[in-house]
Structure formats: C-alpha cells, structure tokens
XYZ file of C-alpha atoms in Angstrom:
449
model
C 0.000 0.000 0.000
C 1.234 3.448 -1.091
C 0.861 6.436 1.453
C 1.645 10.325 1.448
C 0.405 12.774 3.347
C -1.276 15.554 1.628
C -3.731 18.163 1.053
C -7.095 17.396 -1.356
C -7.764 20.756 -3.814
C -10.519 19.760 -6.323
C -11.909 22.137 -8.093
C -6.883 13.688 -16.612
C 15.576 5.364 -33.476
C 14.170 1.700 -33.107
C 11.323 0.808 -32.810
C 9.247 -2.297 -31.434
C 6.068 -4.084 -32.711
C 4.751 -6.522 -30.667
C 4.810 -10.261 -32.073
C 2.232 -11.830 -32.862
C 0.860 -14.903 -30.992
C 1.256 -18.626 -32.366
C -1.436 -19.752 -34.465
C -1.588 -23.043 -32.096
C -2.614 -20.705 -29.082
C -5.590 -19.861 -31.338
C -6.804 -23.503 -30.955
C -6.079 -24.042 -27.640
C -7.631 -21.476 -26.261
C -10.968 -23.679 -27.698
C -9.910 -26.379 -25.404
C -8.234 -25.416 -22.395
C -9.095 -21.989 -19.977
C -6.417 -19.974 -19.916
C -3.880 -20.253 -17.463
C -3.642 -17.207 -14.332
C -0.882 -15.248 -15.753
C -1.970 -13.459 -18.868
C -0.992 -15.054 -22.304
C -0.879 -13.132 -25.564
C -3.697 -12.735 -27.247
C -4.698 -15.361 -30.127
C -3.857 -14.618 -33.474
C -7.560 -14.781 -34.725
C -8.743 -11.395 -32.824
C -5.229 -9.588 -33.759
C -5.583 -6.144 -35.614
C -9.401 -5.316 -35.131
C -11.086 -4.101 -37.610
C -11.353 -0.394 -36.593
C -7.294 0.062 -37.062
C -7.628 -2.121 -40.658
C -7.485 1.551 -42.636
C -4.409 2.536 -40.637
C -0.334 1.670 -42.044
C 1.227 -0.439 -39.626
C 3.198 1.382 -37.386
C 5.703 0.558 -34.337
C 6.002 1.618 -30.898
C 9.134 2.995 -29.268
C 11.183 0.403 -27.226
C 9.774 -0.438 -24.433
C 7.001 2.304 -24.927
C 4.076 1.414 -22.354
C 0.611 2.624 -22.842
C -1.842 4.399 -20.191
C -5.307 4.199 -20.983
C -8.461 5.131 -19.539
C -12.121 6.230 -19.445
C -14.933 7.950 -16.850
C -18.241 6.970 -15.433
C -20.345 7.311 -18.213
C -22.867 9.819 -17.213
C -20.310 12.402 -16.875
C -20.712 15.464 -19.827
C -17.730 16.187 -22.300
C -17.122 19.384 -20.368
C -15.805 17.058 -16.989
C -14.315 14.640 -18.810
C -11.721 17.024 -19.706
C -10.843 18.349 -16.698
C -10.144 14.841 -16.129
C -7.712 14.527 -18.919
C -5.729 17.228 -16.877
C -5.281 14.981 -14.215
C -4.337 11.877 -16.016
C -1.802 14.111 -18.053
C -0.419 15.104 -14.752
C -0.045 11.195 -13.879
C 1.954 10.484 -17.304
C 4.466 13.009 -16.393
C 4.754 11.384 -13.347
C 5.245 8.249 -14.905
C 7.938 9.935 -17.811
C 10.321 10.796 -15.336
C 10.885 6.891 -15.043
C 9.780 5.365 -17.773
C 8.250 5.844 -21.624
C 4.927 6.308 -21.633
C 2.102 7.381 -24.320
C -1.598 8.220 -23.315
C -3.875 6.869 -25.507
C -6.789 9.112 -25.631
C -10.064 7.736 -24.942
C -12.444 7.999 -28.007
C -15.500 10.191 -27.390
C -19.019 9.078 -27.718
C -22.457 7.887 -25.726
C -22.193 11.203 -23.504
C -25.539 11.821 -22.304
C -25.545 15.755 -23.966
C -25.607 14.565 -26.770
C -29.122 13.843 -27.927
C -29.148 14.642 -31.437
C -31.043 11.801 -33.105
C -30.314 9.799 -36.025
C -26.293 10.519 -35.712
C -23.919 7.949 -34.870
C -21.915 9.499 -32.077
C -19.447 6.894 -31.542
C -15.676 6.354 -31.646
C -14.968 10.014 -32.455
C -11.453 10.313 -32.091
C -9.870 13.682 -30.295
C -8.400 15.402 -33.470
C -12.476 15.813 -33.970
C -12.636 18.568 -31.241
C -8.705 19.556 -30.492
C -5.465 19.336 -32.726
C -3.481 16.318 -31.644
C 0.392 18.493 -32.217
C -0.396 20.996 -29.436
C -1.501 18.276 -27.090
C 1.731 16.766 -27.753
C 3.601 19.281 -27.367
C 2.426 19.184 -23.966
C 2.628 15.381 -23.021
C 2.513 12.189 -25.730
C -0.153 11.186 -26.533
C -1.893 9.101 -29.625
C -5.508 8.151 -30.778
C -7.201 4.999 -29.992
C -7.042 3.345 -33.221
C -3.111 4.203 -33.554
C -2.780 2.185 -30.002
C -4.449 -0.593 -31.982
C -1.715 -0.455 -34.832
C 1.485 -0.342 -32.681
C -0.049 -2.816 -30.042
C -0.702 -5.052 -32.531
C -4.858 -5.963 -31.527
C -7.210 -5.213 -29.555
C -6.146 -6.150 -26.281
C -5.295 -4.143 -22.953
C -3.049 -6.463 -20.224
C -4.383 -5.083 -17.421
C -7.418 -3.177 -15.901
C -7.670 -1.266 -13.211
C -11.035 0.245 -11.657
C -10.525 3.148 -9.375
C -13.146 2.924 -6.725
C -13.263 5.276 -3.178
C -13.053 3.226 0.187
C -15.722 0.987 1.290
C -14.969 2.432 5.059
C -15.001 6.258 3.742
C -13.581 9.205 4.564
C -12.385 9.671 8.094
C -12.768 12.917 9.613
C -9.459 14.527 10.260
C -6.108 14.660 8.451
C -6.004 14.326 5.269
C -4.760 10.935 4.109
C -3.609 10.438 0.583
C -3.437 6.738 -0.412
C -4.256 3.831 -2.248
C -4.608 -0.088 -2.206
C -5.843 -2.971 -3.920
C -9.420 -3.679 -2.778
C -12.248 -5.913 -3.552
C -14.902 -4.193 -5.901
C -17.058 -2.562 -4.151
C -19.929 -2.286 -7.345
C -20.619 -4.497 -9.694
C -17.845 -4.830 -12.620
C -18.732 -3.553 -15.641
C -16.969 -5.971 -17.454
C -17.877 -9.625 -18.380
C -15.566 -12.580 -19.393
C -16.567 -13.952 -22.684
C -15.790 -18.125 -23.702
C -12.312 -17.584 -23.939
C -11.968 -15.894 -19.963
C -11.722 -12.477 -21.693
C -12.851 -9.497 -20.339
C -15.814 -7.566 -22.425
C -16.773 -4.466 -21.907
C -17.832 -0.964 -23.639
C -14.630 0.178 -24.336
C -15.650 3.110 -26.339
C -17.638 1.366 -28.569
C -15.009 -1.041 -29.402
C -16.343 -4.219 -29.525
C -13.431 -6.070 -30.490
C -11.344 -5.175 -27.809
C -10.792 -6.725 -25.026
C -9.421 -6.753 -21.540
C -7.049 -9.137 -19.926
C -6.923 -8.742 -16.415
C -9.157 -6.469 -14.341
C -8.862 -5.638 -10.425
C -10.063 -2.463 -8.147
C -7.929 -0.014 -6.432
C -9.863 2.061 -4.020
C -7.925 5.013 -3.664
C -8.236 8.711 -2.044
C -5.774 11.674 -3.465
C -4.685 13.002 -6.124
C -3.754 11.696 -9.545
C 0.045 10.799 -9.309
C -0.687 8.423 -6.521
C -1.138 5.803 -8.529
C 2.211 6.014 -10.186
C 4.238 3.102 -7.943
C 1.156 0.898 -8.542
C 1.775 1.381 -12.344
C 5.225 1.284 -12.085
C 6.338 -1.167 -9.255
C 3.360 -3.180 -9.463
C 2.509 -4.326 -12.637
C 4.890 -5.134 -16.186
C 1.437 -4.715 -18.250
C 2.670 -2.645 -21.718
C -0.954 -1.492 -22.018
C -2.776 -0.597 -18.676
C -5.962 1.158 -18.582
C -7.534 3.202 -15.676
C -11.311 2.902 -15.304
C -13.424 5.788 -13.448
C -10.110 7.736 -13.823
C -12.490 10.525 -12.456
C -12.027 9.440 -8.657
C -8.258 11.067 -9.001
C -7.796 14.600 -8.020
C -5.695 17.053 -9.264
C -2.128 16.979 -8.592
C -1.962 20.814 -8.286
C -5.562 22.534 -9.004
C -4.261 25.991 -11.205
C -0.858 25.891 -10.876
C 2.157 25.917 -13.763
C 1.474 22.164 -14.491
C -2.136 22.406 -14.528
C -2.431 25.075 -16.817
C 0.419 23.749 -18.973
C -2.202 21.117 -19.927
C -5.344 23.580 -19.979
C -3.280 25.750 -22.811
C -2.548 22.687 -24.685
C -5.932 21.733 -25.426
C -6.410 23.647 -28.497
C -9.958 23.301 -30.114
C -9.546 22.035 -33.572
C -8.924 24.517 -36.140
C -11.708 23.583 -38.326
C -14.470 24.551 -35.236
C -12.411 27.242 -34.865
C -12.775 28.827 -38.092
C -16.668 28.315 -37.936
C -16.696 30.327 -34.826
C -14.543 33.200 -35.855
C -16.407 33.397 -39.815
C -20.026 33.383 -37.128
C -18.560 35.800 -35.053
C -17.582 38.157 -38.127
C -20.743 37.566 -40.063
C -23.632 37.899 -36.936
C -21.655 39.723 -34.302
C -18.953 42.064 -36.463
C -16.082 40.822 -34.031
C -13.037 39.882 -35.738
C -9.917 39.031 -33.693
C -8.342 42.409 -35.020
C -10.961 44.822 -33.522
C -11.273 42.770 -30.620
C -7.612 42.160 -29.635
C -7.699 38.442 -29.096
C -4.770 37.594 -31.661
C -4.741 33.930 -31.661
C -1.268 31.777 -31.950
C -1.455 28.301 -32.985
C 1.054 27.385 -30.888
C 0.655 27.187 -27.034
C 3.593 27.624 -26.649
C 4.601 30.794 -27.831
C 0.955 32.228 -26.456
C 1.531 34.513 -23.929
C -1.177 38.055 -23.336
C -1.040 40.352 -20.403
C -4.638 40.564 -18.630
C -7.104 42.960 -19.355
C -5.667 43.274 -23.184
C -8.302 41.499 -24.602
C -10.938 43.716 -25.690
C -14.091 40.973 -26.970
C -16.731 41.782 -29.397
C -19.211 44.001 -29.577
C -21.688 41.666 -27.881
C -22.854 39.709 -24.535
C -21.354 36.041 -23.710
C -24.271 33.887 -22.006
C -24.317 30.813 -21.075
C -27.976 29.322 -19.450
C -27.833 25.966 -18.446
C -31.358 23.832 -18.119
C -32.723 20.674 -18.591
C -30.838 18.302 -15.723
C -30.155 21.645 -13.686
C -33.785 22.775 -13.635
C -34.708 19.962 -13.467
C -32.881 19.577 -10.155
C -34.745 22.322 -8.315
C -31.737 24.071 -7.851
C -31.705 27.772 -6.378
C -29.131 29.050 -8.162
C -30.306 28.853 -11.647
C -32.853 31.663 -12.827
C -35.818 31.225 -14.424
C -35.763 32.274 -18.171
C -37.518 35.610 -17.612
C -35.065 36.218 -14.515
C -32.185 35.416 -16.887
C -34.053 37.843 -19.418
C -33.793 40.616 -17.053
C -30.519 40.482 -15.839
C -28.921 39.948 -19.656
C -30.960 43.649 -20.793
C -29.204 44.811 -17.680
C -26.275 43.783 -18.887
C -26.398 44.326 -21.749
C -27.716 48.273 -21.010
C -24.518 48.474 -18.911
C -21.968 47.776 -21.298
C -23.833 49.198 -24.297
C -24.207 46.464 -26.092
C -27.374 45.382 -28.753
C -26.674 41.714 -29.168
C -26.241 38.995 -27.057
C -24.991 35.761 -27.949
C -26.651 32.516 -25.768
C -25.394 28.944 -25.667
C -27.758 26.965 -24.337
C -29.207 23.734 -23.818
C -32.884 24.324 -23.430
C -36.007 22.650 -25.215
C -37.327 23.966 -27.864
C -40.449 25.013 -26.182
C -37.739 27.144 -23.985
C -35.955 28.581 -27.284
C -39.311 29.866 -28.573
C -39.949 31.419 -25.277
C -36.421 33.386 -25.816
C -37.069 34.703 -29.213
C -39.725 36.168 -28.313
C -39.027 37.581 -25.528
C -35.171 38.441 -25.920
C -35.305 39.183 -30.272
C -31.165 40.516 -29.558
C -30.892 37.254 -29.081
C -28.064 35.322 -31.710
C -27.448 31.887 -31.425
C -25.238 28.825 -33.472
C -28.144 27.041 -35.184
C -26.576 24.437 -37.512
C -27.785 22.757 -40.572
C -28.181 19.057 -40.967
C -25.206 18.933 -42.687
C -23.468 20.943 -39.755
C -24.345 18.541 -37.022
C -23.636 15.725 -38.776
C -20.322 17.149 -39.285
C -19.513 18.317 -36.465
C -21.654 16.605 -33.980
C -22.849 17.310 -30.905
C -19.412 17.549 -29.029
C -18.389 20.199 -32.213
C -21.161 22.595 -31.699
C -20.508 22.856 -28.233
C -16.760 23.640 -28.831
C -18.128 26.050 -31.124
C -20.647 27.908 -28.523
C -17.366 28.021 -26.365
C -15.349 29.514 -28.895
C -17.668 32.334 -29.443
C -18.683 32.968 -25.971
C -15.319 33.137 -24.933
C -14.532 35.964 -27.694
C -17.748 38.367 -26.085
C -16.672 41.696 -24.582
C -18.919 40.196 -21.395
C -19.393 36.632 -20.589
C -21.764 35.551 -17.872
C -22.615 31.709 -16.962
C -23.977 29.216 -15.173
C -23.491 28.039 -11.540
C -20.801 25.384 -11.134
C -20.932 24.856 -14.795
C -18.348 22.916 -15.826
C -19.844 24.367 -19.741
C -18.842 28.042 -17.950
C -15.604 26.735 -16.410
C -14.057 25.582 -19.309
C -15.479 29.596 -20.924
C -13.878 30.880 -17.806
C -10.276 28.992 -18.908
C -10.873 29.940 -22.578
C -10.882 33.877 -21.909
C -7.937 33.857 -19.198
C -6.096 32.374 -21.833
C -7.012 35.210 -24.139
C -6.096 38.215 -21.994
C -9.663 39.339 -20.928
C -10.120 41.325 -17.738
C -11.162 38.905 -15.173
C -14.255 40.854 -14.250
C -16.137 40.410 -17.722
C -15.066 36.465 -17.169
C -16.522 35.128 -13.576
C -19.463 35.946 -13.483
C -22.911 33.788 -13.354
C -26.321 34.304 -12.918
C -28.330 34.048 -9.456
C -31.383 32.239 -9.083
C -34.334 34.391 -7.649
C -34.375 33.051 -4.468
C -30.697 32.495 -3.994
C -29.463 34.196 -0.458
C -25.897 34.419 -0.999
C -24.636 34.472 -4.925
C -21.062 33.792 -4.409
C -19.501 34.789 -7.696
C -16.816 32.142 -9.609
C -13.472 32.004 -8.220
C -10.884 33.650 -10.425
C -7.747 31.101 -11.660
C -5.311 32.923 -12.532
C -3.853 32.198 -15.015
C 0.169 30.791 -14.314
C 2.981 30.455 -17.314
C-alpha cells in the first residue's frame, strides 16, 4: 500500500512491434481456460477491424501505454478536466519510464441527444489538434494504439473505486490499495476468460486482467502501482475521475489547460459566425490567436471581446434539479438587458441547452438574441461535441461573458478567456437564481505560465 500525506484541492531510433501470438494458441484457447498469468492474445482477434485503414506502425522500445475512461454519465465538459489529471499522472510516470496516453475515443455522452447521428468512436483530433496536445505530453488516438499494439487487447485493468470504510474525519490521508470491488464490474468474461466491456464502442477489444484499487488523493498516486506493481505494456484506468488534481491551477495544470487547443476547423466556424452575426473579428477585438501554445503569452485585461454579450444558461438536468441558483428564463431575461444596457451592447450571444419550447420562449421575448443554429449537414459534421466547442469559442470571444453556476460548460469559458487576456471581471461571473441568499460569484484562476 502506497501512502503520502497531503492536502485534497478539487476544483486527466528503433522501434518495437509486438509479435504476434502462435497460431496453435488460437486452438487451444478452444480447449483449455487460460492459465492465471496473462498469455498473448490469439492470433484470430489480432488487428481489429477499426485500425484495418491505418499503415502499420511501431512503438518505441519499451514504450508502455496508459489508458483510460470515466463513469459514463459524466458530460464532455468534466471529462476534460479529467484529462488534466491523467496528463499530470503520465508526467509522473515519464520521469521513469516511456509512456504514451492513448486518448479515450469520445461518444455515448448523455448531452448529446441529437437523433439519427452515430456518435461513436470520435477520435480527439475531432474537437482539439493532436500536435499541441503533444507538445504538452505524448499522446496518440485509440485506433493508432491498436496499430502499434498489434490488436485489440489491454493487459491489465484497473477500476478506481473510493473506500468501502469512507472518509475519516481529520487529516487528510492520501493513499491507495488494492481492494475488492465494491460495485458491480462492468466488465464480463466472454468463452475464452476475456474481459468484455464498452470500451468506447469497441467491440473487439478486449481486456485481460481487471482488479479495483480504491484510492483517495490526487492523480500521481497511482504512479508506484503502475510502475512497481505491474509489467502490463498497455494498462488502462477505469473511473479515472475518482483522481484529483495533482496541483488545481498551478504551472502544471495550466500547462495542460493551454494545450488543449480546439480544432482549427471549429475554430474557423466560430470566428467566420462571429464576423458575419456579431462584427467581431480578432483584429478589432484584440484576441490575436497563436497556434502554438507555446509561444501564447497576453497580459490581462488586453483582450478587448466583441461588440456583444457572452451567455451561457444551463437547463434541462439543472432545472430539473430544483436548484436555487439557476434563474428562471424571464429572470435570466432581465438580468442579460441589464447587462447588456450596462456595457452598451445590442446583441447577445446565448449557448444553451434548453427545449425547444424554452428557445421559442427566448425569441420572443429576448429578439437581440443570436445563437449557433446548424444545418443538418453541420451537425452531422460536427456533432454534438463540435457545436458545443463552437458555442465556447464564441462565448469566450464576447466583450462580457456571464454563466452558469458550477458549470463545468462556464468553467471551461472561464479557462478559454484567461487564456485570451480578458479582464477577469467580464469572465466570472454567473447568474443568481431568484431566491438564492448568498450568490457567491466564480473564483478567479489565474492564469500561471
């Protein structure tokens, strides 16, 4: 068991292919179960079918892999603050060994309701471009793990689970052990004593081994356990989402925040909306864009924004929850004229996730009102996950932004405009519900290079 003492902040030249299998071990498997240690894979479910289109590439020497995924009810918006943490883990792990994350392919989010679009196995170079995330930590996309690992297979599983005991009141103690499950695995050995599972919506893969760790602290805890305690090349972490940050908005953190460029092609669709409905341009507005992280670097409060409000209202699950902090529309209504009287503005821009019945209600009663409505086309294109990069992108360009109550939607808007230079008092801001007491405002991150 691996302990540390430790404060909680919460706020993810040659070259090697592995051989394959012998075709005997194919047939055996028929006949015999598999012994306890894990055996290569047989040769008949080698190179599924989803890498088939890909050339056959090689891994580094001894490169090991580091997968993993999150509960699935969690929204695109937390799974990649969760990325931040596991990026902090594989530079934890690269001061030891090679590593490569192998990002987890997006899809089955429960946001994304658009019928009659398969919304599956969409890799990350869909929504952010893959050179600035590596230029950050290594990583590579699902179906690239499948060429250099040569199948479908990951060695070794583990579930990240809290304790069965709890939390004890008093000091805070960071640490982690191999447990029993505590819930029922999500995973189900098949005839041949492999492990099935979802996977991303990759059938054909499978897992080898798969035990719980029940853990409490922050991501780079499980480090020895990956290093000391298993020789797996390919180890996956399930419910990676029980891992805290290492260091919640410092250097590191932010590091991996900057490096999570939206893909260029959303981007352009935002800027060529913003110019054509909202006359901002990144000129007027002073938000000069580098496509490199690295060499991005703006003083606060130079960022200027569009001539136009940000909002963001958040409803369905969140009204739905009775919650006190989020306003009814015509409560939102009033406070964006405010606004929007206050900083002279005549247009405001709203990302939202209401029903239609909801949307009417808005254009009728807010006409300034400009929103991202895509064609068919569009949202088959770009998909759920793409529009609401897109909403981001614009809101995060508006002279004023205001958003949603522990919204991780408005958090990730919040990041978005430190990073371009605005003054941090048109960023964190939200809206109050109508019978809300206290309406503690967001907490400014600063921003650290």
């Amino acid at each position: 068991m691996w302990r540390g003492i430790g404060m909680a902040v919460q706020g993810p030249g040659c070259r090697l292919l592995v051989p394959p299998p012998l075709l005997l071990l194919s047939l055996a498997v028929l006949t015999f179960p598999p012994p306890a240690v894990a055996q290569p894979p047989p040769a008949a479910f080698h190179a599924g079918h989803a890498a088939s289109s890909l050339p056959a590439t090689t891994a580094a020497p001894h490169t090991r892999y580091l997968l993993y995924d999150v509960n699935p009810p969690e929204g695109f918006n937390l799974r990649r603050d969760v990325y931040i943490r596991i990026a902090s883990l594989l530079k934890t792990l690269l001061k030891s060994e090679n590593w490569v994350l192998v990002l987890p392919p997006w899809g089955r989010l429960y946001h994304w309701q658009s019928p009659d679009i398969l919304q599956v196995r969409i890799p990350w170079s869909e929504f952010f471009d893959l050179p600035n995330l590596n230029r950050n930590i290594p990583v590579i996309e699902y179906e690239q793990f499948l060429a250099e690992s040569g199948g479908p297979f990951i060695e070794q599983i583990y579930v990240l689970q809290g304790y069965a005991e709890g939390w004890k009141e008093g000091t805070w103690e960071e640490k982690i052990d191999e447990r029993p499950c505590i819930d029922q695995l999500m995973y189900s050995k098949d005839k041949h004593e492999y492990y099935r599972g979802w996977f991303w919506g990759y059938e054909e893969t499978r897992g080898l081994n798969v035990s719980c760790l029940s853990v409490q602290g922050s991501a780079s805890i499980v480090a020895p356990i990956l290093l000391k305690n298993t020789s797996a090349q390919s180890v996956m972490l399930d419910r990676a989402e029980n891992l805290l940050h290492d260091h919640y908005g410092g250097k590191d953190y932010w590091n991996t925040r900057r490096s999570m460029v939206f893909a260029k092609h959303l981007r352009v669709v935002g800027d060529e909306f913003r110019k054509r409905y909202l006359q901002s341009t990144d000129e007027g507005d002073r938000t000069h864009y580098k496509e490199d992280w690295t060499q991005m670097k703006v003083k606060m409060g130079t960022a200027l924004g569009g001539p136009y409000l940000g909002v963001h209202l958040r409803r369905k699950d969140f009204i739905w929850g009775h919650r006190e902090d989020v306003p009814s529309l015509q409560g939102a209504v009033k406070k964006i004229r405010s606004l929007l009287e206050m900083h002279k503005l005549e247009k405001v821009f709203v990302a939202t996730d209401a029903v239609e019945e909801e949307i009417e209600l808005l254009k009728k009663i807010l006409p300034e009102m400009v929103r991202f409505e895509p064609s068919w086309e569009e949202l088959e294109l770009y998909k759920d996950g793409g529009l609401a990069v897109i909403d981001q992108w614009i809101c995060a360009h508006a002279r004023y932004f205001i958003g949603t109550s522990v919204s991780t939607f408005s958090f990730r808007i919040h990041e978005e405009r430190e990073i371009l230079g605005f003054d941090p008092k048109t960023t964190y801001n939200r809206f109050c519900g109508e019978k809300e007491r206290n309406c503690e405002q967001p907490t400014h991150w600063k921003i650290v290079y």
